[in-house]
CSV table of C-alpha atoms and ligand atoms in Angstrom, one decimal:
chain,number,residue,atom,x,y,z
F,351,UNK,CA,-40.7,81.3,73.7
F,352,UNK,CA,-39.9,77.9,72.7
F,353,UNK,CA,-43.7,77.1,71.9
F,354,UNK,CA,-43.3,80.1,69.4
F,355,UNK,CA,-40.8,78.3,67.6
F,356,UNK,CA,-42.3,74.8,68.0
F,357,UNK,CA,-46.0,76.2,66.3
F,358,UNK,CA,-43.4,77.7,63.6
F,359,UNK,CA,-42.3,73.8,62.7
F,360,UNK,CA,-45.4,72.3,63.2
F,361,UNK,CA,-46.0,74.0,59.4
F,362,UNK,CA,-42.9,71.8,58.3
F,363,UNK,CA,-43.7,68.6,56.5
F,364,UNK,CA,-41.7,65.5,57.0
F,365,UNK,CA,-39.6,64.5,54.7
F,366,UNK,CA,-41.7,61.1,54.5
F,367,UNK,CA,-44.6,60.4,57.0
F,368,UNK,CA,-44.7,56.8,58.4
F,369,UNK,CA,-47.2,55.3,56.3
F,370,UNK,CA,-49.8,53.7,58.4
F,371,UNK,CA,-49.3,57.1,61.0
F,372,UNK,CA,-52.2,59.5,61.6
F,373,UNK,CA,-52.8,62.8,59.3
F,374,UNK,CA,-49.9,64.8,61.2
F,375,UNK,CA,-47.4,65.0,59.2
F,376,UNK,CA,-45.4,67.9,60.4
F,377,UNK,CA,-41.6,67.3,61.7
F,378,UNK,CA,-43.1,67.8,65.2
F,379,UNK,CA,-45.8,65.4,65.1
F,380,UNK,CA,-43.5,62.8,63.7
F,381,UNK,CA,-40.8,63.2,66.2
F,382,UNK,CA,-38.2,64.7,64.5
F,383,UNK,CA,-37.7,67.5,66.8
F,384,UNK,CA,-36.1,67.2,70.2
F,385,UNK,CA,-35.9,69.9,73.0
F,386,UNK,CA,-35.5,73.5,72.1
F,387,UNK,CA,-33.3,75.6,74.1
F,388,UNK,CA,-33.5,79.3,73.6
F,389,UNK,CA,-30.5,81.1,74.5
F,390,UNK,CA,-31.1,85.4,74.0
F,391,UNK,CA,-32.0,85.5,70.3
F,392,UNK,CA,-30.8,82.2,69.5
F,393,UNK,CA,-32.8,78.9,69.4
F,394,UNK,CA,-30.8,75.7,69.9
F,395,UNK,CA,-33.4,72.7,67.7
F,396,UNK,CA,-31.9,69.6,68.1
F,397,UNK,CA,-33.6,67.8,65.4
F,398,UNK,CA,-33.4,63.6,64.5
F,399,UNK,CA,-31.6,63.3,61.0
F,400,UNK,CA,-29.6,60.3,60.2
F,401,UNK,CA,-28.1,61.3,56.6
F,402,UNK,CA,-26.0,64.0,56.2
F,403,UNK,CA,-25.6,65.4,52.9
F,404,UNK,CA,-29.0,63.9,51.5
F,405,UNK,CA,-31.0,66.0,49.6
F,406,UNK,CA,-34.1,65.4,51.7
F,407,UNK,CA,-32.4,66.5,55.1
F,408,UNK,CA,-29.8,69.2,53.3
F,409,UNK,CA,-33.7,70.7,52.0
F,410,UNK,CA,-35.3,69.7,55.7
F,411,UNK,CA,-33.0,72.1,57.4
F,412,UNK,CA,-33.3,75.1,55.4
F,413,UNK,CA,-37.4,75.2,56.0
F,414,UNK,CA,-36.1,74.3,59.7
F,415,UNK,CA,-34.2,77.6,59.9
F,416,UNK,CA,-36.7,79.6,57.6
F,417,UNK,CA,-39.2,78.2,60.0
F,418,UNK,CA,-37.4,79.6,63.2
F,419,UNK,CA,-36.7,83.0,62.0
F,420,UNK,CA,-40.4,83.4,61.1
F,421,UNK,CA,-40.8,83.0,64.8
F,422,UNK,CA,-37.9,85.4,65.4
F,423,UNK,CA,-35.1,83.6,66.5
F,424,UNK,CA,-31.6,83.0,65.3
F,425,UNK,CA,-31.4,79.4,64.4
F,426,UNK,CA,-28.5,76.7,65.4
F,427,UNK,CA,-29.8,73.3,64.3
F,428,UNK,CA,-28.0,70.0,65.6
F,429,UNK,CA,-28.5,66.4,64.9
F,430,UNK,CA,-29.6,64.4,68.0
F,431,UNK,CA,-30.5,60.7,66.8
F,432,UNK,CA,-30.6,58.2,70.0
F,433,UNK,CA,-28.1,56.2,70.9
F,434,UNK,CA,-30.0,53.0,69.5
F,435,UNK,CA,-30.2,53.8,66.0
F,436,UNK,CA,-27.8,51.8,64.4
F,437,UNK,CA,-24.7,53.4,63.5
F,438,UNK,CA,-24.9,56.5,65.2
F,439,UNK,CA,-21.7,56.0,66.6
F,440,UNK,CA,-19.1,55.6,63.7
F,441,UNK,CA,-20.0,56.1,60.0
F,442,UNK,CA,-22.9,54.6,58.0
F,443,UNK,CA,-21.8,51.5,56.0
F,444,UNK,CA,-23.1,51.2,53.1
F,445,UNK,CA,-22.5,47.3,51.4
F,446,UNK,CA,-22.5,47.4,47.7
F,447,UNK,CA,-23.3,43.7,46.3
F,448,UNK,CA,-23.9,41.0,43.5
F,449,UNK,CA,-24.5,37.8,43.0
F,450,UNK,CA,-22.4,37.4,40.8
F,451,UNK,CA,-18.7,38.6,39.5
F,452,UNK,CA,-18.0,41.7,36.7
F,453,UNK,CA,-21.1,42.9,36.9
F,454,UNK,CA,-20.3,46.8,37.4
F,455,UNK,CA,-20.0,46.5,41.3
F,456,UNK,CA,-16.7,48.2,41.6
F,457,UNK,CA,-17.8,50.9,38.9
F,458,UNK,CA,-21.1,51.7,41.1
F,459,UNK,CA,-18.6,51.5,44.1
F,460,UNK,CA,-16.7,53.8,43.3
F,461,UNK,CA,-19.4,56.1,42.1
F,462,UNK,CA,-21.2,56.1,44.8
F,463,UNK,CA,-18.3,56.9,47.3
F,464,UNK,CA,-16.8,59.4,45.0
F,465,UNK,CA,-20.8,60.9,44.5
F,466,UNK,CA,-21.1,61.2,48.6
F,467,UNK,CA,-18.1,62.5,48.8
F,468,UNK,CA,-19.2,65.5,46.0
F,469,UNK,CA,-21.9,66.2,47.8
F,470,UNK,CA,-19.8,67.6,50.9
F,471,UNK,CA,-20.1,64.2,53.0
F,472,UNK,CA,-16.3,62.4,54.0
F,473,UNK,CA,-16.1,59.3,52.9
F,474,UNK,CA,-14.5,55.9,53.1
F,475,UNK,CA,-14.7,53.2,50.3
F,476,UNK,CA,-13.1,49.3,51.5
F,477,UNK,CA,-12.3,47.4,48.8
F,478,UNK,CA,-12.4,44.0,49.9
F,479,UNK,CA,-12.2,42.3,46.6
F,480,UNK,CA,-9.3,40.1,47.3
F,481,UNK,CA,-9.6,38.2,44.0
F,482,UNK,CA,-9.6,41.4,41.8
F,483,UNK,CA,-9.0,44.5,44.0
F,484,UNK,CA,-9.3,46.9,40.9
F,485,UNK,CA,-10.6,49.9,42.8
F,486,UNK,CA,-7.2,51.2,43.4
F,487,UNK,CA,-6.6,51.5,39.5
F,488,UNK,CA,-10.2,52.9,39.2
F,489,UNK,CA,-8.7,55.6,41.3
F,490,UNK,CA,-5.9,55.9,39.8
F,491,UNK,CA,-3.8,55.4,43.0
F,492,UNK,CA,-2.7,51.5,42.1
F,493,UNK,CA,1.2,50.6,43.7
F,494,UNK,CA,0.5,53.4,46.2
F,495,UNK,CA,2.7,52.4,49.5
F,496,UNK,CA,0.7,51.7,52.4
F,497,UNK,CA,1.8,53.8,55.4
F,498,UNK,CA,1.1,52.9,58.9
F,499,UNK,CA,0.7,56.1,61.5
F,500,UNK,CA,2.4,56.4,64.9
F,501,UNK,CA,-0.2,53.8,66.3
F,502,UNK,CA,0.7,51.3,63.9
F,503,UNK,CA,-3.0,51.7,62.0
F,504,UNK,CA,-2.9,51.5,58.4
F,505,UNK,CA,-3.7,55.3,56.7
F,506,UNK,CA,-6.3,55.1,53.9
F,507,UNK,CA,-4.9,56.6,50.3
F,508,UNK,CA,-6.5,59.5,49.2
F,509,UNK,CA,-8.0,60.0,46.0
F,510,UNK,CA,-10.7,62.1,44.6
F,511,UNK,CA,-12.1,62.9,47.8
F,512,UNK,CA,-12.3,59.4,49.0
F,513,UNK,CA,-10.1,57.5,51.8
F,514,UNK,CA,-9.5,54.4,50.1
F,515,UNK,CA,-8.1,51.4,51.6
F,516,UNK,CA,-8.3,48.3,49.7
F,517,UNK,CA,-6.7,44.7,49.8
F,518,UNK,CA,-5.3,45.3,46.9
F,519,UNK,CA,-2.6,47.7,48.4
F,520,UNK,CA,-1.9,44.5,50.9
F,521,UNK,CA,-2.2,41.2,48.9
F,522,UNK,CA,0.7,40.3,46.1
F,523,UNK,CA,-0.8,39.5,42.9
F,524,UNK,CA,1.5,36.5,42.6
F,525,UNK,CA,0.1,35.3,45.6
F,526,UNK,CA,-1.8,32.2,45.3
F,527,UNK,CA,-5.7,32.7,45.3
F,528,UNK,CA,-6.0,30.3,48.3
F,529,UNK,CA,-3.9,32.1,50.1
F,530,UNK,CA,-6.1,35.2,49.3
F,531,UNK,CA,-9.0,33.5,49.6
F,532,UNK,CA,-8.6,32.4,53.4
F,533,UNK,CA,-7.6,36.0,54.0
F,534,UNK,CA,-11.2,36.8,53.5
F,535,UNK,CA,-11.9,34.5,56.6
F,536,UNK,CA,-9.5,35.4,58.0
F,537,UNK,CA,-8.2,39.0,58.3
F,538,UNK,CA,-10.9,41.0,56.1
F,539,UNK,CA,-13.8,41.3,58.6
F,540,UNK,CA,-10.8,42.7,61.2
F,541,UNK,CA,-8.9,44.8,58.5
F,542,UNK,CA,-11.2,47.3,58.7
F,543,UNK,CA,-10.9,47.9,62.6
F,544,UNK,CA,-6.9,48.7,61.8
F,545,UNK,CA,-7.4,51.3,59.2
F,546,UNK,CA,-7.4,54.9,60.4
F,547,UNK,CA,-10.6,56.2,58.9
F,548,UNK,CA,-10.5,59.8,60.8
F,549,UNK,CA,-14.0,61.0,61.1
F,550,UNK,CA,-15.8,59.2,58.5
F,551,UNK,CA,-20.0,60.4,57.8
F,552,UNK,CA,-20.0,57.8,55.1
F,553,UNK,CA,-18.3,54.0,54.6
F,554,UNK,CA,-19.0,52.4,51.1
F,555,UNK,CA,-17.7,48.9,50.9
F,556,UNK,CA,-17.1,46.7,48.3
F,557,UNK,CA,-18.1,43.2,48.9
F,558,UNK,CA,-16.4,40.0,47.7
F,559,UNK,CA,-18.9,39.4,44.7
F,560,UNK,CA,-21.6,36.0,45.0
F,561,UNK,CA,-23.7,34.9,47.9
F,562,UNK,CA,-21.5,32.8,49.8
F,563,UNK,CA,-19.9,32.5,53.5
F,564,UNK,CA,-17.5,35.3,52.9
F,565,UNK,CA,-19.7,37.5,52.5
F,566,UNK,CA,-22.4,36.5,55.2
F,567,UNK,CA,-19.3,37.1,57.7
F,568,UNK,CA,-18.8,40.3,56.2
F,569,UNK,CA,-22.3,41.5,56.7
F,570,UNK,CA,-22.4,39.8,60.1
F,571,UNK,CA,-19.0,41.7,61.7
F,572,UNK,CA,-19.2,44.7,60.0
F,573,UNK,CA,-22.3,47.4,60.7
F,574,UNK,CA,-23.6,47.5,57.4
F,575,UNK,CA,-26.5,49.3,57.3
F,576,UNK,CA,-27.6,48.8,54.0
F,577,UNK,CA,-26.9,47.1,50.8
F,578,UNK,CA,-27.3,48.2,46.7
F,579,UNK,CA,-27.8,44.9,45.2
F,580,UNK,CA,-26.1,45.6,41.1
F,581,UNK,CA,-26.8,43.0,38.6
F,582,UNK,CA,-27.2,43.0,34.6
F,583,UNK,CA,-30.8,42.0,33.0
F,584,UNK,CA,-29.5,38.9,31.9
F,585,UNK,CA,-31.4,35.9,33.7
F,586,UNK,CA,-27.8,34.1,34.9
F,587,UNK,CA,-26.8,37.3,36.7
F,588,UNK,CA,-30.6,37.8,37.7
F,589,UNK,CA,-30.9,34.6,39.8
F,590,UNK,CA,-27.5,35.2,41.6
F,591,UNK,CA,-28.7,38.8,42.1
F,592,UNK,CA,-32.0,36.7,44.0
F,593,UNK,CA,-29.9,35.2,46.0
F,594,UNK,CA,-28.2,38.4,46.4
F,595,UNK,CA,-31.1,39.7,47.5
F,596,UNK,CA,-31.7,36.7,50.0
F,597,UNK,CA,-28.2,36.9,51.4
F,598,UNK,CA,-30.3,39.8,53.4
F,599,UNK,CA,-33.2,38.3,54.6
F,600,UNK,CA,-31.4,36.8,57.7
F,601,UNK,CA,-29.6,40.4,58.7
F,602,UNK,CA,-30.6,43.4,60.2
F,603,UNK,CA,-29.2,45.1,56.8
F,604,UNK,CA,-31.6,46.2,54.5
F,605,UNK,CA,-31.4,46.4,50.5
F,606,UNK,CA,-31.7,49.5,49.5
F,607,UNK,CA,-32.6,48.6,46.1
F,608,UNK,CA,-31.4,47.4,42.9
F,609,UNK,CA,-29.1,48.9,40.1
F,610,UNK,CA,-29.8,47.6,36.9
F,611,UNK,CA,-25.7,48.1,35.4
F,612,UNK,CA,-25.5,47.4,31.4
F,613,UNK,CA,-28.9,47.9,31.1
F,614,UNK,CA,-28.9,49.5,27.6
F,615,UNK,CA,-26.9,50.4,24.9
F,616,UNK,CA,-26.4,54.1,23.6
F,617,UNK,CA,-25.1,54.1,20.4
F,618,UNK,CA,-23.4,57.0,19.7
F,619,UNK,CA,-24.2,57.6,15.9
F,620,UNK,CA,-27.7,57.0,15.7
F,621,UNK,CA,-28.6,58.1,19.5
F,622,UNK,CA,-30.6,55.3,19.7
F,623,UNK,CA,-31.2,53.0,22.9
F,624,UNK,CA,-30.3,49.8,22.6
F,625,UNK,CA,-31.2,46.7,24.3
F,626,UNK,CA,-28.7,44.7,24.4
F,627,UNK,CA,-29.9,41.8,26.8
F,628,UNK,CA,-33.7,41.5,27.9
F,629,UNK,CA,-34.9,44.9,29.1
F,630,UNK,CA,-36.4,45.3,32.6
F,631,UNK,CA,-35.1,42.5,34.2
F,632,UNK,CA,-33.5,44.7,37.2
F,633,UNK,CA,-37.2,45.7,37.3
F,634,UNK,CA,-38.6,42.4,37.6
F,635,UNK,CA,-36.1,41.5,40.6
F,636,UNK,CA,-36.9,44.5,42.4
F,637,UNK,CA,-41.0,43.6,42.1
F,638,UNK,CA,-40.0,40.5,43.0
F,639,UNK,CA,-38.7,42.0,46.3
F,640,UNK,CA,-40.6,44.8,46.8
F,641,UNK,CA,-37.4,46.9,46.0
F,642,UNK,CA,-37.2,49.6,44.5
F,643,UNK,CA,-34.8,50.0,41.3
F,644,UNK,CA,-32.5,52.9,42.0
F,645,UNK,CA,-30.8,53.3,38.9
F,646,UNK,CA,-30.5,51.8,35.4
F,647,UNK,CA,-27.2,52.5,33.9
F,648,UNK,CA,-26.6,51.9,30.4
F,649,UNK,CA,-23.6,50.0,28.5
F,650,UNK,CA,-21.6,53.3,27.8
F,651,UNK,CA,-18.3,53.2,26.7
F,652,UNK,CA,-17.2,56.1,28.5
F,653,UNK,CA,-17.6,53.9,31.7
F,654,UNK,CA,-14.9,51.7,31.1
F,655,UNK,CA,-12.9,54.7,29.9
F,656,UNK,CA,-12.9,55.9,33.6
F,657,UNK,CA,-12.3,53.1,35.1
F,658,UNK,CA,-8.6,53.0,33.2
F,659,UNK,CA,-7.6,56.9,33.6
F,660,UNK,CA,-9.0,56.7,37.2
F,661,UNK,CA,-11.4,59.4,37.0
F,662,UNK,CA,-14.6,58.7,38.7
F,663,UNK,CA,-17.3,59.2,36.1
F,664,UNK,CA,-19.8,60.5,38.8
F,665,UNK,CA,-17.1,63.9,38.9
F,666,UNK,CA,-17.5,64.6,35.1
F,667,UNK,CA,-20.2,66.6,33.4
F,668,UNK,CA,-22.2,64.2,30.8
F,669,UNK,CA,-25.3,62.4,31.3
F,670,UNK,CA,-23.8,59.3,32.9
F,671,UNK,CA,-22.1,61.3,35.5
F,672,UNK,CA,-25.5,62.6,36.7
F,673,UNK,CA,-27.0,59.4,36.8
F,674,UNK,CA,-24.6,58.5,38.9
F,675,UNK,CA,-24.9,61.9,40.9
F,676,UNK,CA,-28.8,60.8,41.0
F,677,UNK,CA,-27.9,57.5,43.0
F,678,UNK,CA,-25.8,58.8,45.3
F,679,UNK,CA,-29.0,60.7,46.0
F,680,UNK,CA,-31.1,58.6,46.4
F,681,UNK,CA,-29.1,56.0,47.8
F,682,UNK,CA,-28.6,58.4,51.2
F,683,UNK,CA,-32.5,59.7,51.3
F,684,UNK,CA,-32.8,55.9,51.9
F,685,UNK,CA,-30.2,56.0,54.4
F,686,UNK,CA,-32.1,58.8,56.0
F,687,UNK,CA,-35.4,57.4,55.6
F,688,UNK,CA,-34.4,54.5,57.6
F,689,UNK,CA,-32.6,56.0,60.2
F,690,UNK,CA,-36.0,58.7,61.0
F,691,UNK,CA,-38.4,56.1,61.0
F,692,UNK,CA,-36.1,53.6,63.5
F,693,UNK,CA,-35.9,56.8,65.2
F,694,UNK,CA,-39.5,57.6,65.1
F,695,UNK,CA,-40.7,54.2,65.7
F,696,UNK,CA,-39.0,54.0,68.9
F,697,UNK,CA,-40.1,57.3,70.1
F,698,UNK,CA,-43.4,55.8,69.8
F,699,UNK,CA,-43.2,52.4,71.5
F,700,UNK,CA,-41.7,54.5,74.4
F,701,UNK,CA,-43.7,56.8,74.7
F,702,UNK,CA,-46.5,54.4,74.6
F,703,UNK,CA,-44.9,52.2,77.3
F,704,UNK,CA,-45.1,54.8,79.6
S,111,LIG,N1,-22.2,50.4,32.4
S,111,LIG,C1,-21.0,50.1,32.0
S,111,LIG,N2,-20.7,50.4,30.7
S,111,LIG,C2,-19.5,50.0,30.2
S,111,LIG,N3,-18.6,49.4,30.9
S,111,LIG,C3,-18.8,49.0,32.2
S,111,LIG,C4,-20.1,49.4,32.8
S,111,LIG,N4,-20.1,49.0,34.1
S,111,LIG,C5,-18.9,48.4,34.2
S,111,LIG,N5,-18.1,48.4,33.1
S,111,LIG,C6,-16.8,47.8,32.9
S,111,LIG,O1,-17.0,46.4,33.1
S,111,LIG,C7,-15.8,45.8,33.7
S,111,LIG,C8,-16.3,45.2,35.0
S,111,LIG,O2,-16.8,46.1,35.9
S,111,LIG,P1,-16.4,46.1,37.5
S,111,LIG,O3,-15.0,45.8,37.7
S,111,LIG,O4,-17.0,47.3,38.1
S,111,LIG,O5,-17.3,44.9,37.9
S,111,LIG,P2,-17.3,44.0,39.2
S,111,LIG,O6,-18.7,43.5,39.4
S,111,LIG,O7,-16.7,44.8,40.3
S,111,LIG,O8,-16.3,42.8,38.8
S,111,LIG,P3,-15.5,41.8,39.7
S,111,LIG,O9,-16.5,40.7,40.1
S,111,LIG,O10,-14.4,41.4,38.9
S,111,LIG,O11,-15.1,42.6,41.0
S,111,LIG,C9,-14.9,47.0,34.0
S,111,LIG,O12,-14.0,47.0,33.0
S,111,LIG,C10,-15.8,48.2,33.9
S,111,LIG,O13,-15.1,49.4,33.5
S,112,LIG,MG1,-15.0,44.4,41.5
């Protein structure tokens, strides 16, 4: 009996309750599960995640399926989000942006992506820097040539787990920076649409660094569903992370929160933590905003190291690498926060409509 079952989840918690909601916090109350099907032994329990690979839903679904085989059936969960949540057709974009240039975007980029990607997720990473497209050396994949299938779409390069396309496979470097700038107008927002992605769960995109038009048109044609906003303490970088922050305000993307990049320095003979520019400004931006800050990553060496032998740092075993591991994290129990509460905030207004 399906009630069986559904008594069984009613002991699961939510992941994270909609704050103002009543004392139910069980997956059931909150809406998370759909209609369960029981087929001989087997219970079919559509449920309403948005984030695969997040360590909130990866843990949701084992108590799911402990939860059905205390009520004695064999459990086969699926993921049934409604049609209106953003995204849900396609992969989640996921904007990566500053205010302000050479500020560790491309590092956290890359990270991030290649982190997903660890995880189990596919993933995507669009480089649309076309000033400095370094991702591809960050990879390690630079001069790769660009193929185009038998439908004449561009095929991502594949490194590390990632599908990669950037402009930096496309533009000359003599080229003039006009030129390239007008392609940012121009071509960037529809590049995307020509690349063959495959099955994508995850798109991390790079965007064009400051707070200007190219990047409003970017947020407005692509379905970004979030943004990490990276800046550096310092007060410059700070105020173009603000408007960084602002560039949001107008778009149904949310910031995720900040990443506080060169942060601190570790020296590596005394151990100790140094600040090198004025600590907990990434702090003060995200009280400013109400953000959260998801990471602080200190000045390390080693991080520029990777970015020349094209090694993701994230894919290494040292502290740094699981800071970055830790982002990636985080970054997609936000995504999945999001997408349950859209989810779960529409289940409500329908149901009281009715
Ligand atoms: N935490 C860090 N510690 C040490 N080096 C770092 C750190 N973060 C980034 N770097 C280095 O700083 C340089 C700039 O970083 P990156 O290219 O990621 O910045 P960016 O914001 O994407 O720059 P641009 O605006 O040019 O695109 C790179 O050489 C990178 O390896
Ligand atoms: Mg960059």
């Amino acid at each position: 009996m399906s009630s069986a079952i559904r008594d069984q989840l009613s002991t699961v918690e939510t992941p994270d309750p909609l704050v103002d909601d009543s004392e139910e916090t069980d997956i059931v109350s909150q809406g998370l599960v759909g209609e369960i099907t029981v087929d001989g032994d087997t219970a079919a329990v559509p449920l309403a995640l948005g984030a695969p690979y997040s360590p909130a839903e990866t843990e949701l679904a084992v108590a799911v399926r402990e939860a059905v085989e205390a009520a004695g059936y064999e459990p086969s969960l699926s993921v049934a989000i409604d049609d209106e949540t953003p995204a849900s057709e396609g992969p989640i974009v996921i904007a990566v942006s500053s205010g302000k240039g050479g500020v560790g975007k491309s590092t956290i980029a890359v990270n991030l992506a290649a982190g997903i990607a660890d995880r189990g997720a596919t993933v995507g990473l669009f480089d649309t820097d076309v000033y400095g497209p370094n991702i591809p050396r960050m990879l390690g994949v630079q001069g790769e040539p660009v193929r185009a299938d038998q439908n004449q779409r561009i095929v991502p390069v594949e490194a590390h787990g990632l599908k990669l396309m950037s402009v930096g496979f496309l533009v000359d470097k003599e080229m003039p920076v006009v030129w390239r700038g007008s392609m940012v107008d121009q071509t960037l927002t529809e590049l995307w649409h020509e690349v063959n992605w495959g099955q994508l769960d995850y798109l991390v995109v790079d965007l064009p660094p400051g707070t200007g038009d190219a990047q409003l048109t970017m947020l407005q044609q692509m379905p970004v569903m979030g943004s990490v906003v990276v800046t550096t303490p310092q007060d410059v970088a700070l105020d173009n992370a603000r408007k960084g922050v602002r560039l949001f305000d107008d778009h149904a993307a949310d910031v995720f929160g900040i990443v506080e990049n060169m942060s601190a320095f570790v020296c590596s003979n005394c151990g100790e933590n140094h600040e090198v520019f004025r600590a907990g400004g990434g702090a003060k931006l995200a009280a400013e905003f109400d953000l959260p800050v998801l990471s602080r990553i200190p000045l390390d060496p080693a991080i520029g190291e990777a970015g020349e032998t094209g090694e993701p740092i994230v894919l290494g075993e040292s502290d740094i690498s699981e800071l970055f591991g830790d982002l990636a994290c985080d970054v997609l129990d936000h995504v999945g926060r999001r997408r349950r509460h859209s989810h779960t905030a529409r289940t409500d207004s329908s149901e009281t409509s009715q």
